[in-house]
Amino acid sequence: SGVLSFTTRIVELHPEESAHLLDYLFRHISENHDLQVRYKWGTNDVAIWDNRSTFHTATYVWQSYT
């Protein structure tokens, strides 16, 4: 899921230490709502972000637009 498919280990750490640290970081990213942005798009809106420092994930939210 997400970053897990790209990041598997921190090579400078022992495997168990790496697994614990990565688990902490993944939870920190996904569960810390202070670090997340949800934006309600409006007409002519533009969003700009730096892909070098952005974690992308999709959240399924259904809303009828009819």
mmCIF file of N, CA and C in Angstrom, residues 1-61:
data_model
loop_
_atom_site.group_PDB
_atom_site.id
_atom_site.type_symbol
_atom_site.label_atom_id
_atom_site.label_comp_id
_atom_site.label_asym_id
_atom_site.label_seq_id
_atom_site.Cartn_x
_atom_site.Cartn_y
_atom_site.Cartn_z
ATOM 1 N N SER A 1 0.833 -1.187 0.000
ATOM 2 C CA SER A 1 0.000 0.000 0.000
ATOM 3 C C SER A 1 0.870 1.239 0.000
ATOM 4 N N GLY A 2 0.673 2.118 -0.927
ATOM 5 C CA GLY A 2 1.366 3.396 -0.998
ATOM 6 C C GLY A 2 2.866 3.286 -0.928
ATOM 7 N N VAL A 3 3.456 3.984 0.017
ATOM 8 C CA VAL A 3 4.905 4.046 0.158
ATOM 9 C C VAL A 3 5.506 2.687 0.506
ATOM 10 N N LEU A 4 4.706 1.797 1.085
ATOM 11 C CA LEU A 4 5.217 0.476 1.444
ATOM 12 C C LEU A 4 5.739 -0.290 0.244
ATOM 13 N N SER A 5 5.176 -0.040 -0.922
ATOM 14 C CA SER A 5 5.624 -0.772 -2.101
ATOM 15 C C SER A 5 6.980 -0.284 -2.597
ATOM 16 N N PHE A 6 7.431 0.891 -2.132
ATOM 17 C CA PHE A 6 8.714 1.430 -2.568
ATOM 18 C C PHE A 6 9.781 1.357 -1.484
ATOM 19 N N THR A 7 9.393 1.517 -0.256
ATOM 20 C CA THR A 7 10.344 1.542 0.847
ATOM 21 C C THR A 7 10.203 0.254 1.643
ATOM 22 N N THR A 8 11.262 -0.536 1.663
ATOM 23 C CA THR A 8 11.185 -1.819 2.349
ATOM 24 C C THR A 8 12.140 -1.918 3.529
ATOM 25 N N ARG A 9 13.221 -1.122 3.524
ATOM 26 C CA ARG A 9 14.202 -1.257 4.591
ATOM 27 C C ARG A 9 15.122 -0.049 4.625
ATOM 28 N N ILE A 10 15.588 0.286 5.813
ATOM 29 C CA ILE A 10 16.639 1.282 5.986
ATOM 30 C C ILE A 10 17.924 0.498 6.164
ATOM 31 N N VAL A 11 18.782 0.527 5.168
ATOM 32 C CA VAL A 11 19.935 -0.380 5.129
ATOM 33 C C VAL A 11 20.942 -0.135 6.252
ATOM 34 N N GLU A 12 20.998 1.071 6.803
ATOM 35 C CA GLU A 12 21.954 1.357 7.869
ATOM 36 C C GLU A 12 21.539 0.752 9.214
ATOM 37 N N LEU A 13 20.312 0.247 9.311
ATOM 38 C CA LEU A 13 19.810 -0.319 10.559
ATOM 39 C C LEU A 13 19.686 -1.829 10.461
ATOM 40 N N HIS A 14 19.683 -2.476 11.621
ATOM 41 C CA HIS A 14 19.398 -3.902 11.651
ATOM 42 C C HIS A 14 17.968 -4.096 11.143
ATOM 43 N N PRO A 15 17.652 -5.225 10.509
ATOM 44 C CA PRO A 15 16.311 -5.433 9.935
ATOM 45 C C PRO A 15 15.164 -5.177 10.914
ATOM 46 N N GLU A 16 15.294 -5.630 12.166
ATOM 47 C CA GLU A 16 14.213 -5.418 13.125
ATOM 48 C C GLU A 16 14.049 -3.935 13.470
ATOM 49 N N GLU A 17 15.165 -3.226 13.654
ATOM 50 C CA GLU A 17 15.106 -1.788 13.927
ATOM 51 C C GLU A 17 14.498 -1.039 12.745
ATOM 52 N N SER A 18 14.901 -1.420 11.565
ATOM 53 C CA SER A 18 14.369 -0.804 10.353
ATOM 54 C C SER A 18 12.863 -1.002 10.253
ATOM 55 N N ALA A 19 12.403 -2.219 10.510
ATOM 56 C CA ALA A 19 10.966 -2.514 10.428
ATOM 57 C C ALA A 19 10.175 -1.677 11.428
ATOM 58 N N HIS A 20 10.689 -1.550 12.662
ATOM 59 C CA HIS A 20 9.990 -0.765 13.680
ATOM 60 C C HIS A 20 9.946 0.716 13.314
ATOM 61 N N LEU A 21 11.065 1.246 12.839
ATOM 62 C CA LEU A 21 11.112 2.660 12.479
ATOM 63 C C LEU A 21 10.214 2.953 11.279
ATOM 64 N N LEU A 22 10.252 2.103 10.266
ATOM 65 C CA LEU A 22 9.385 2.311 9.102
ATOM 66 C C LEU A 22 7.916 2.204 9.474
ATOM 67 N N ASP A 23 7.577 1.258 10.344
ATOM 68 C CA ASP A 23 6.187 1.141 10.799
ATOM 69 C C ASP A 23 5.755 2.431 11.488
ATOM 70 N N TYR A 24 6.615 2.973 12.353
ATOM 71 C CA TYR A 24 6.312 4.233 13.030
ATOM 72 C C TYR A 24 6.108 5.361 12.019
ATOM 73 N N LEU A 25 7.007 5.474 11.061
ATOM 74 C CA LEU A 25 6.912 6.550 10.071
ATOM 75 C C LEU A 25 5.668 6.408 9.195
ATOM 76 N N PHE A 26 5.348 5.196 8.763
ATOM 77 C CA PHE A 26 4.155 4.979 7.942
ATOM 78 C C PHE A 26 2.891 5.351 8.720
ATOM 79 N N ARG A 27 2.841 4.963 9.995
ATOM 80 C CA ARG A 27 1.679 5.331 10.822
ATOM 81 C C ARG A 27 1.631 6.837 11.040
ATOM 82 N N HIS A 28 2.782 7.444 11.262
ATOM 83 C CA HIS A 28 2.854 8.897 11.461
ATOM 84 C C HIS A 28 2.292 9.636 10.248
ATOM 85 N N ILE A 29 2.625 9.179 9.073
ATOM 86 C CA ILE A 29 2.146 9.805 7.834
ATOM 87 C C ILE A 29 0.650 9.585 7.659
ATOM 88 N N SER A 30 0.213 8.350 7.823
ATOM 89 C CA SER A 30 -1.171 8.018 7.483
ATOM 90 C C SER A 30 -2.183 8.385 8.564
ATOM 91 N N GLU A 31 -1.761 8.463 9.818
ATOM 92 C CA GLU A 31 -2.708 8.697 10.908
ATOM 93 C C GLU A 31 -2.646 10.108 11.490
ATOM 94 N N ASN A 32 -1.673 10.902 11.113
ATOM 95 C CA ASN A 32 -1.535 12.244 11.662
ATOM 96 C C ASN A 32 -2.285 13.229 10.772
ATOM 97 N N HIS A 33 -3.497 13.555 11.173
ATOM 98 C CA HIS A 33 -4.345 14.410 10.351
ATOM 99 C C HIS A 33 -3.857 15.849 10.293
ATOM 100 N N ASP A 34 -2.958 16.238 11.184
ATOM 101 C CA ASP A 34 -2.381 17.579 11.114
ATOM 102 C C ASP A 34 -1.466 17.729 9.903
ATOM 103 N N LEU A 35 -1.011 16.611 9.348
ATOM 104 C CA LEU A 35 -0.115 16.651 8.194
ATOM 105 C C LEU A 35 -0.848 16.439 6.874
ATOM 106 N N GLN A 36 -2.160 16.311 6.923
ATOM 107 C CA GLN A 36 -2.932 16.002 5.726
ATOM 108 C C GLN A 36 -3.718 17.220 5.258
ATOM 109 N N VAL A 37 -3.953 17.248 3.964
ATOM 110 C CA VAL A 37 -4.758 18.314 3.386
ATOM 111 C C VAL A 37 -5.909 17.685 2.622
ATOM 112 N N ARG A 38 -7.096 18.142 2.903
ATOM 113 C CA ARG A 38 -8.277 17.808 2.101
ATOM 114 C C ARG A 38 -8.777 19.109 1.544
ATOM 115 N N TYR A 39 -8.970 19.123 0.266
ATOM 116 C CA TYR A 39 -9.346 20.365 -0.384
ATOM 117 C C TYR A 39 -10.642 20.182 -1.143
ATOM 118 N N LYS A 40 -11.565 21.090 -0.949
ATOM 119 C CA LYS A 40 -12.817 21.065 -1.704
ATOM 120 C C LYS A 40 -12.617 21.959 -2.922
ATOM 121 N N TRP A 41 -12.559 21.318 -4.089
ATOM 122 C CA TRP A 41 -12.272 22.034 -5.322
ATOM 123 C C TRP A 41 -13.401 22.967 -5.710
ATOM 124 N N GLY A 42 -13.031 24.116 -6.215
ATOM 125 C CA GLY A 42 -13.979 25.082 -6.743
ATOM 126 C C GLY A 42 -13.609 25.422 -8.182
ATOM 127 N N THR A 43 -14.472 26.114 -8.843
ATOM 128 C CA THR A 43 -14.231 26.507 -10.232
ATOM 129 C C THR A 43 -12.942 27.322 -10.327
ATOM 130 N N ASN A 44 -12.111 26.965 -11.301
ATOM 131 C CA ASN A 44 -10.829 27.645 -11.593
ATOM 132 C C ASN A 44 -9.779 27.505 -10.493
ATOM 133 N N ASP A 45 -9.955 26.567 -9.569
ATOM 134 C CA ASP A 45 -8.949 26.344 -8.535
ATOM 135 C C ASP A 45 -7.722 25.655 -9.115
ATOM 136 N N VAL A 46 -6.568 25.941 -8.524
ATOM 137 C CA VAL A 46 -5.302 25.321 -8.908
ATOM 138 C C VAL A 46 -4.597 24.905 -7.625
ATOM 139 N N ALA A 47 -4.017 23.723 -7.611
ATOM 140 C CA ALA A 47 -3.231 23.270 -6.465
ATOM 141 C C ALA A 47 -1.810 22.994 -6.941
ATOM 142 N N ILE A 48 -0.841 23.437 -6.166
ATOM 143 C CA ILE A 48 0.575 23.244 -6.504
ATOM 144 C C ILE A 48 1.268 22.636 -5.292
ATOM 145 N N TRP A 49 2.070 21.602 -5.520
ATOM 146 C CA TRP A 49 2.843 20.992 -4.443
ATOM 147 C C TRP A 49 4.157 20.491 -5.001
ATOM 148 N N ASP A 50 5.077 20.226 -4.126
ATOM 149 C CA ASP A 50 6.411 19.750 -4.480
ATOM 150 C C ASP A 50 6.433 18.231 -4.316
ATOM 151 N N ASN A 51 6.523 17.489 -5.410
ATOM 152 C CA ASN A 51 6.498 16.028 -5.359
ATOM 153 C C ASN A 51 7.688 15.433 -4.610
ATOM 154 N N ARG A 52 8.736 16.189 -4.405
ATOM 155 C CA ARG A 52 9.886 15.672 -3.667
ATOM 156 C C ARG A 52 9.596 15.530 -2.183
ATOM 157 N N SER A 53 8.583 16.232 -1.701
ATOM 158 C CA SER A 53 8.287 16.193 -0.268
ATOM 159 C C SER A 53 6.808 15.953 0.006
ATOM 160 N N THR A 54 6.150 15.273 -0.895
ATOM 161 C CA THR A 54 4.719 15.034 -0.753
ATOM 162 C C THR A 54 4.433 13.547 -0.759
ATOM 163 N N PHE A 55 3.607 13.106 0.155
ATOM 164 C CA PHE A 55 3.134 11.724 0.203
ATOM 165 C C PHE A 55 1.723 11.722 -0.358
ATOM 166 N N HIS A 56 1.519 10.994 -1.435
ATOM 167 C CA HIS A 56 0.217 10.973 -2.097
ATOM 168 C C HIS A 56 -0.572 9.734 -1.690
ATOM 169 N N THR A 57 -1.829 9.938 -1.403
ATOM 170 C CA THR A 57 -2.729 8.829 -1.156
ATOM 171 C C THR A 57 -4.143 9.279 -1.496
ATOM 172 N N ALA A 58 -4.935 8.360 -1.948
ATOM 173 C CA ALA A 58 -6.317 8.682 -2.301
ATOM 174 C C ALA A 58 -7.244 8.244 -1.171
ATOM 175 N N THR A 59 -8.221 9.065 -0.894
ATOM 176 C CA THR A 59 -9.250 8.735 0.081
ATOM 177 C C THR A 59 -10.569 8.678 -0.652
ATOM 178 N N TYR A 60 -11.238 7.552 -0.562
ATOM 179 C CA TYR A 60 -12.508 7.394 -1.255
ATOM 180 C C TYR A 60 -13.604 8.133 -0.498
ATOM 181 N N VAL A 61 -14.159 9.150 -1.129
ATOM 182 C CA VAL A 61 -15.272 9.900 -0.565
ATOM 183 C C VAL A 61 -16.299 10.043 -1.676
#
